[in-house]
Amino acid sequence: MTRLIRTPLTRRLMLGLAAALTGAALAPAAMADAHEPLKVAGIYTVPVEQQWVSRIHKAALAAEERGEIAYEYTENVANTDYPRVMREYAEGGVDLIVGEIFGAEQEAREVAADYPDTAFLMGSSFKEDMGPANLAVFDNYIQDAAYLSGIIAGSMTETNNIGMVGGFPIPEVNRLMHAFMAGVRETAPEASFQVSFIGSWFDPPKAKETAFAMIENGADVMYAERFGVSDAAAERDVLAIGNVIDTQADYPDTVVASAIWHFEPTMDAAIAAVKAGEFTAADYGRYSFMDRGGSSLAPLGTFEGRVPQDAMDLVAEREAAIKAGTFAVEIDDSEPKSQ
């Protein structure tokens, strides 16, 4: 999945698009029949097994099982083909289209403007005011859980050397890495970080090789933002921290903790808005926050009782404060560097 990296030129293009679309689709998407399941389509640029997309897919399947929606999806859609698939679903009478347009921002927003009666809920690094009123955006703001996983990682490192492998340095990834690093410093203030991006959203072999290099350079805990990192950690007998999904069962001797994304609050809010005829441009990112049930720290599984108790006490204290609104994890979208 090739996601759009924001540059000054990109931002000017998007601002120009927003201006061009002013007045197009100024009203909410049309109300769906409240007595019929909502027709929902997912469009994904990677397999539904991929960690990020799997969370959207899981939430849609749950809504379908409850009888709220009729769900269909297309996976492995190239960015260049994404607008065509959007149009096909919109022409077919789908009420809500969900997906990720990081690599086709401008084209996707142009399609949405052509179908004002269709609701579009799209993963994006841009905000809702950059296009038509029937296109809402989201991102996985799971910095709360990433921070808590960092507290655990800091308590487990013996070398004070942490390796971090990401896909691309875009806001979605950057904020999680920064939050994780902040958590590490709570229990390992002298820790150093090796940070690298592999330039791909799904290249486990490359992520694995990058992780090997960091381990050779002294890292004894790996932040596995991408698939492949935990495999390297397992082979080199070091620890790993997972991201978005819980892989502890797959790596019982390696993955200590994971920051989990729950897309259900985001999906459910969008479904309710469409059914009520109130869906309009909005930023659904807030539904990924821990206090909305959008993220959590996965159970420790085989590492239960192996993490220092003072670290777990701090995790419990900070988690309670986050949910109560008395502690906020900083959201830093700047590119993290090795330090």
Coordinates of C-alpha atoms in Angstrom, one line a residue:
M1 CA 0.0 0.0 0.0
T2 CA 1.7 3.2 -1.1
R3 CA 0.5 6.1 1.0
L4 CA 0.7 9.7 0.2
I5 CA 3.5 11.5 1.9
R6 CA 2.6 15.1 2.7
T7 CA 4.8 17.7 1.1
P8 CA 4.2 21.5 0.5
L9 CA 3.3 20.7 -3.1
T10 CA 0.8 18.0 -2.0
R11 CA -0.8 20.4 0.4
R12 CA -1.2 23.0 -2.2
L13 CA -2.8 20.5 -4.5
M14 CA -5.3 19.5 -1.8
L15 CA -6.1 23.0 -0.9
G16 CA -6.8 23.6 -4.6
L17 CA -9.1 20.6 -4.7
A18 CA -11.0 21.8 -1.6
A19 CA -11.6 25.1 -3.2
A20 CA -12.8 23.5 -6.4
L21 CA -15.2 21.3 -4.5
T22 CA -16.7 24.1 -2.4
G23 CA -20.4 23.9 -2.8
A24 CA -20.3 20.3 -4.1
A25 CA -22.3 18.0 -1.8
L26 CA -23.0 20.6 0.9
A27 CA -25.7 18.4 2.5
P28 CA -25.3 15.2 4.5
A29 CA -25.4 11.9 2.5
A30 CA -29.0 10.7 1.9
M31 CA -30.7 8.8 4.7
A32 CA -30.8 5.0 4.2
D33 CA -33.9 2.9 4.8
A34 CA -33.9 2.3 8.5
H35 CA -35.6 -1.0 8.1
E36 CA -33.1 -2.5 5.7
P37 CA -29.5 -3.5 6.4
L38 CA -27.1 -0.7 5.3
K39 CA -25.2 -1.6 2.2
V40 CA -21.5 -1.2 3.0
A41 CA -18.5 -1.8 0.8
G42 CA -14.9 -2.0 1.8
I43 CA -12.1 -1.1 -0.6
Y44 CA -8.6 -2.1 0.5
T45 CA -5.2 -1.8 -1.2
V46 CA -3.8 -4.8 0.7
P47 CA -5.1 -8.2 1.8
V48 CA -7.7 -8.1 4.6
E49 CA -5.2 -10.1 6.6
Q50 CA -2.9 -7.1 6.8
Q51 CA -2.9 -5.8 10.3
W52 CA -4.3 -2.2 9.7
V53 CA -7.0 -3.3 7.2
S54 CA -7.9 -6.4 9.3
R55 CA -9.3 -4.1 12.0
I56 CA -11.7 -2.4 9.6
H57 CA -12.7 -5.7 8.1
K58 CA -13.3 -7.2 11.6
A59 CA -15.5 -4.3 12.6
A60 CA -17.6 -4.6 9.4
L61 CA -18.0 -8.3 9.8
A62 CA -19.2 -7.7 13.4
A63 CA -21.8 -5.2 12.2
E64 CA -23.0 -7.6 9.5
E65 CA -23.3 -10.4 12.0
R66 CA -25.6 -8.1 14.1
G67 CA -27.8 -7.6 11.0
E68 CA -27.0 -3.9 10.7
I69 CA -25.3 -4.0 7.4
A70 CA -24.8 -6.1 4.2
Y71 CA -21.1 -6.1 3.6
E72 CA -18.9 -6.7 0.6
Y73 CA -15.3 -5.8 -0.1
T74 CA -12.5 -5.8 -2.7
E75 CA -8.9 -6.2 -1.6
N76 CA -5.5 -5.7 -3.2
V77 CA -6.8 -2.7 -5.2
A78 CA -3.9 -0.7 -6.7
N79 CA -3.9 3.0 -5.9
T80 CA -4.3 3.8 -9.7
D81 CA -7.4 1.6 -9.8
Y82 CA -8.9 2.8 -6.5
P83 CA -11.2 5.6 -8.1
R84 CA -12.7 3.1 -10.6
V85 CA -13.6 0.7 -7.8
M86 CA -15.1 3.5 -5.8
R87 CA -17.3 4.5 -8.7
E88 CA -18.5 0.9 -9.3
Y89 CA -19.7 0.5 -5.7
A90 CA -21.3 4.0 -5.7
E91 CA -23.1 3.2 -9.1
G92 CA -24.2 -0.1 -7.6
G93 CA -26.2 1.7 -4.8
V94 CA -23.9 1.2 -1.8
D95 CA -24.8 3.4 1.1
L96 CA -21.4 3.6 2.8
I97 CA -18.0 3.0 1.3
V98 CA -15.1 2.5 3.7
G99 CA -11.4 2.2 2.9
E100 CA -8.0 4.0 2.8
I101 CA -7.1 6.7 0.3
F102 CA -3.6 7.6 1.5
G103 CA -2.2 6.9 -2.0
A104 CA -5.2 8.3 -4.0
E105 CA -6.3 11.4 -2.0
Q106 CA -7.2 13.8 -4.8
E107 CA -8.8 11.3 -7.1
A108 CA -10.8 9.7 -4.3
R109 CA -12.2 13.1 -3.2
E110 CA -13.2 13.9 -6.8
V111 CA -15.1 10.6 -7.0
A112 CA -16.9 11.3 -3.7
A113 CA -18.0 14.7 -5.0
D114 CA -19.7 13.0 -8.0
Y115 CA -21.8 10.8 -5.6
P116 CA -23.3 13.1 -2.9
D117 CA -25.8 10.5 -1.9
T118 CA -23.1 8.0 -1.0
A119 CA -21.3 8.2 2.3
F120 CA -17.5 7.7 2.2
L121 CA -15.5 6.9 5.4
M122 CA -11.8 6.9 4.4
G123 CA -8.5 6.5 6.1
S124 CA -6.5 9.7 5.3
S125 CA -3.7 11.8 6.5
F126 CA -5.7 14.9 5.6
K127 CA -8.7 16.3 7.3
E128 CA -12.4 16.4 6.5
D129 CA -12.5 20.0 5.3
M130 CA -10.3 19.1 2.3
G131 CA -13.1 17.9 0.1
P132 CA -16.8 17.1 -0.3
A133 CA -19.2 17.1 2.6
N134 CA -20.0 13.4 2.2
L135 CA -16.4 12.3 2.8
A136 CA -15.4 11.7 6.4
V137 CA -11.9 10.7 7.4
F138 CA -10.3 8.6 10.1
D139 CA -6.9 7.4 11.2
N140 CA -5.8 5.0 13.9
Y141 CA -5.1 7.4 16.8
I142 CA -3.9 4.6 19.2
Q143 CA -1.1 6.7 20.8
D144 CA -2.6 6.0 24.2
A145 CA -2.1 2.2 23.9
A146 CA 1.3 2.7 22.2
Y147 CA 2.4 4.8 25.2
L148 CA 1.4 2.1 27.7
S149 CA 3.2 -0.5 25.6
G150 CA 6.3 1.7 25.8
I151 CA 6.2 1.7 29.6
I152 CA 6.4 -2.1 29.5
A153 CA 9.2 -2.1 26.8
G154 CA 11.3 0.2 28.9
S155 CA 11.0 -2.1 31.9
M156 CA 12.1 -5.1 29.9
T157 CA 15.2 -3.8 28.1
E158 CA 18.6 -4.8 29.5
T159 CA 20.7 -2.9 26.9
N160 CA 18.6 0.3 26.9
N161 CA 18.7 0.0 23.1
I162 CA 15.3 -0.1 21.4
G163 CA 14.8 -0.9 17.7
M164 CA 11.8 0.6 15.8
V165 CA 10.8 -0.4 12.2
G166 CA 8.0 1.4 10.5
G167 CA 6.5 1.5 7.0
F168 CA 6.5 5.2 6.0
P169 CA 7.1 8.3 8.2
I170 CA 3.5 9.6 7.9
P171 CA 1.4 11.0 10.8
E172 CA -0.3 7.7 11.5
V173 CA 3.0 6.0 12.1
N174 CA 4.9 8.9 13.6
R175 CA 2.5 9.6 16.4
L176 CA 2.5 6.0 17.5
M177 CA 6.3 5.8 17.5
H178 CA 6.6 9.0 19.5
A179 CA 4.1 7.9 22.0
F180 CA 5.9 4.5 22.4
M181 CA 9.2 6.3 22.9
A182 CA 7.6 8.5 25.6
G183 CA 6.4 5.4 27.4
V184 CA 9.8 3.8 27.2
R185 CA 11.4 6.9 28.9
E186 CA 9.1 6.5 31.9
T187 CA 10.8 3.3 32.9
A188 CA 14.1 3.5 31.0
P189 CA 15.0 7.2 30.9
E190 CA 18.5 6.5 29.4
A191 CA 17.2 4.4 26.5
S192 CA 18.3 5.1 23.0
F193 CA 16.3 4.3 19.8
Q194 CA 17.2 3.0 16.4
V195 CA 14.5 4.2 13.9
S196 CA 14.0 3.1 10.3
F197 CA 11.3 3.1 7.7
I198 CA 11.2 0.4 5.0
G199 CA 9.2 2.4 2.4
S200 CA 6.4 -0.2 2.2
W201 CA 3.2 -1.2 4.0
F202 CA 3.6 -4.9 3.4
D203 CA 7.1 -6.2 2.9
P204 CA 7.8 -8.6 5.8
P205 CA 11.2 -9.8 4.4
K206 CA 12.5 -6.2 4.2
A207 CA 11.2 -5.4 7.7
K208 CA 12.8 -8.5 9.0
E209 CA 16.2 -7.7 7.5
T210 CA 16.0 -4.1 8.9
A211 CA 15.2 -5.6 12.4
F212 CA 18.2 -8.0 12.1
A213 CA 20.5 -5.0 11.5
M214 CA 19.2 -3.2 14.6
I215 CA 19.5 -6.3 16.8
E216 CA 23.1 -6.8 15.6
N217 CA 23.6 -3.1 16.7
G218 CA 22.5 -3.9 20.2
A219 CA 18.7 -3.6 20.3
D220 CA 17.1 -6.2 22.7
V221 CA 13.5 -4.9 22.3
M222 CA 11.9 -4.3 18.9
Y223 CA 8.9 -2.1 18.2
A224 CA 7.1 -4.1 15.5
E225 CA 5.1 -1.5 13.5
R226 CA 5.4 -3.8 10.5
F227 CA 5.0 -7.5 9.9
G228 CA 8.4 -9.3 9.8
V229 CA 9.9 -7.5 12.8
S230 CA 8.6 -10.0 15.3
D231 CA 10.0 -12.9 13.2
A232 CA 13.5 -11.3 13.4
A233 CA 13.1 -10.9 17.1
A234 CA 12.0 -14.5 17.6
E235 CA 15.0 -15.8 15.6
R236 CA 17.5 -13.6 17.5
D237 CA 15.9 -14.3 20.9
V238 CA 15.0 -10.7 21.7
L239 CA 11.7 -9.2 22.7
A240 CA 9.1 -7.4 20.6
I241 CA 6.2 -5.0 21.1
G242 CA 3.2 -5.4 18.7
N243 CA 1.1 -2.8 17.0
V244 CA -2.6 -2.7 15.9
I245 CA -3.3 -6.4 16.3
D246 CA -2.4 -9.0 19.1
T247 CA 0.2 -11.5 17.9
Q248 CA 1.2 -12.8 21.3
A249 CA -0.2 -16.2 20.5
D250 CA 1.9 -16.4 17.4
Y251 CA 5.1 -15.3 19.2
P252 CA 4.6 -16.5 22.8
D253 CA 8.2 -16.1 23.8
T254 CA 8.8 -12.9 21.9
V255 CA 5.8 -10.4 21.9
V256 CA 5.5 -8.9 25.4
A257 CA 2.6 -6.5 24.8
S258 CA 0.7 -4.9 21.9
A259 CA -1.2 -1.7 21.3
I260 CA -4.5 -2.8 19.8
W261 CA -6.7 -0.8 17.5
H262 CA -10.5 -1.3 17.8
F263 CA -12.3 0.1 14.7
E264 CA -15.7 -0.8 16.0
P265 CA -16.5 2.6 17.6
T266 CA -15.6 4.3 14.3
M267 CA -17.6 1.9 12.2
D268 CA -20.6 2.0 14.5
A269 CA -20.7 5.8 14.6
A270 CA -20.6 6.0 10.8
I271 CA -23.3 3.5 10.4
A272 CA -25.6 5.3 12.9
A273 CA -24.9 8.6 11.1
V274 CA -25.8 7.2 7.7
K275 CA -29.0 5.6 9.0
A276 CA -30.0 8.9 10.6
G277 CA -29.3 10.8 7.4
E278 CA -26.7 12.8 9.4
F279 CA -23.5 11.6 7.8
T280 CA -21.3 14.5 6.7
A281 CA -17.6 15.5 6.5
A282 CA -16.1 14.9 10.0
D283 CA -12.9 13.6 11.5
Y284 CA -13.7 10.2 13.0
G285 CA -10.1 9.8 14.4
R286 CA -11.3 10.6 17.9
Y287 CA -13.1 7.2 18.1
S288 CA -9.7 5.5 18.1
F289 CA -8.8 7.1 21.4
M290 CA -8.7 4.8 24.5
D291 CA -11.4 6.7 26.3
R292 CA -13.8 6.0 23.4
G293 CA -12.9 2.3 23.4
G294 CA -10.9 2.6 20.2
S295 CA -7.6 1.3 21.5
S296 CA -6.4 -0.9 24.3
L297 CA -3.3 -2.8 25.6
A298 CA -3.5 -6.5 24.7
P299 CA -3.3 -9.1 27.5
L300 CA 0.2 -10.1 28.3
G301 CA -0.5 -13.8 27.8
T302 CA 2.7 -15.8 28.5
F303 CA 4.4 -12.7 29.8
E304 CA 1.8 -12.3 32.6
G305 CA 3.9 -12.0 35.8
R306 CA 7.1 -11.5 34.0
V307 CA 6.9 -7.8 33.6
P308 CA 8.2 -5.9 36.6
Q309 CA 5.3 -5.1 39.0
D310 CA 6.2 -1.4 39.3
A311 CA 5.9 -1.0 35.5
M312 CA 2.5 -2.7 35.5
D313 CA 1.4 -0.5 38.4
L314 CA 2.4 2.6 36.4
V315 CA 0.5 1.2 33.3
A316 CA -2.6 0.7 35.4
E317 CA -2.3 4.2 36.9
R318 CA -1.8 5.9 33.5
E319 CA -4.5 3.9 31.8
A320 CA -7.0 4.9 34.5
A321 CA -6.0 8.6 34.1
I322 CA -6.3 8.4 30.3
K323 CA -9.8 7.0 30.5
A324 CA -10.7 9.6 33.1
G325 CA -9.4 12.4 31.0
T326 CA -6.8 13.5 33.6
F327 CA -3.8 12.4 31.6
A328 CA -3.2 13.0 27.8
V329 CA -0.6 11.3 25.7
E330 CA 1.0 13.9 23.4
I331 CA 0.2 13.6 19.7
D332 CA 3.4 14.3 17.8
D333 CA 3.1 13.7 14.0
S334 CA 6.7 14.8 13.2
E335 CA 9.1 12.2 11.8
P336 CA 10.9 10.4 14.6
K337 CA 14.7 10.0 14.4
S338 CA 17.2 7.7 15.9
Q339 CA 18.5 9.1 19.2

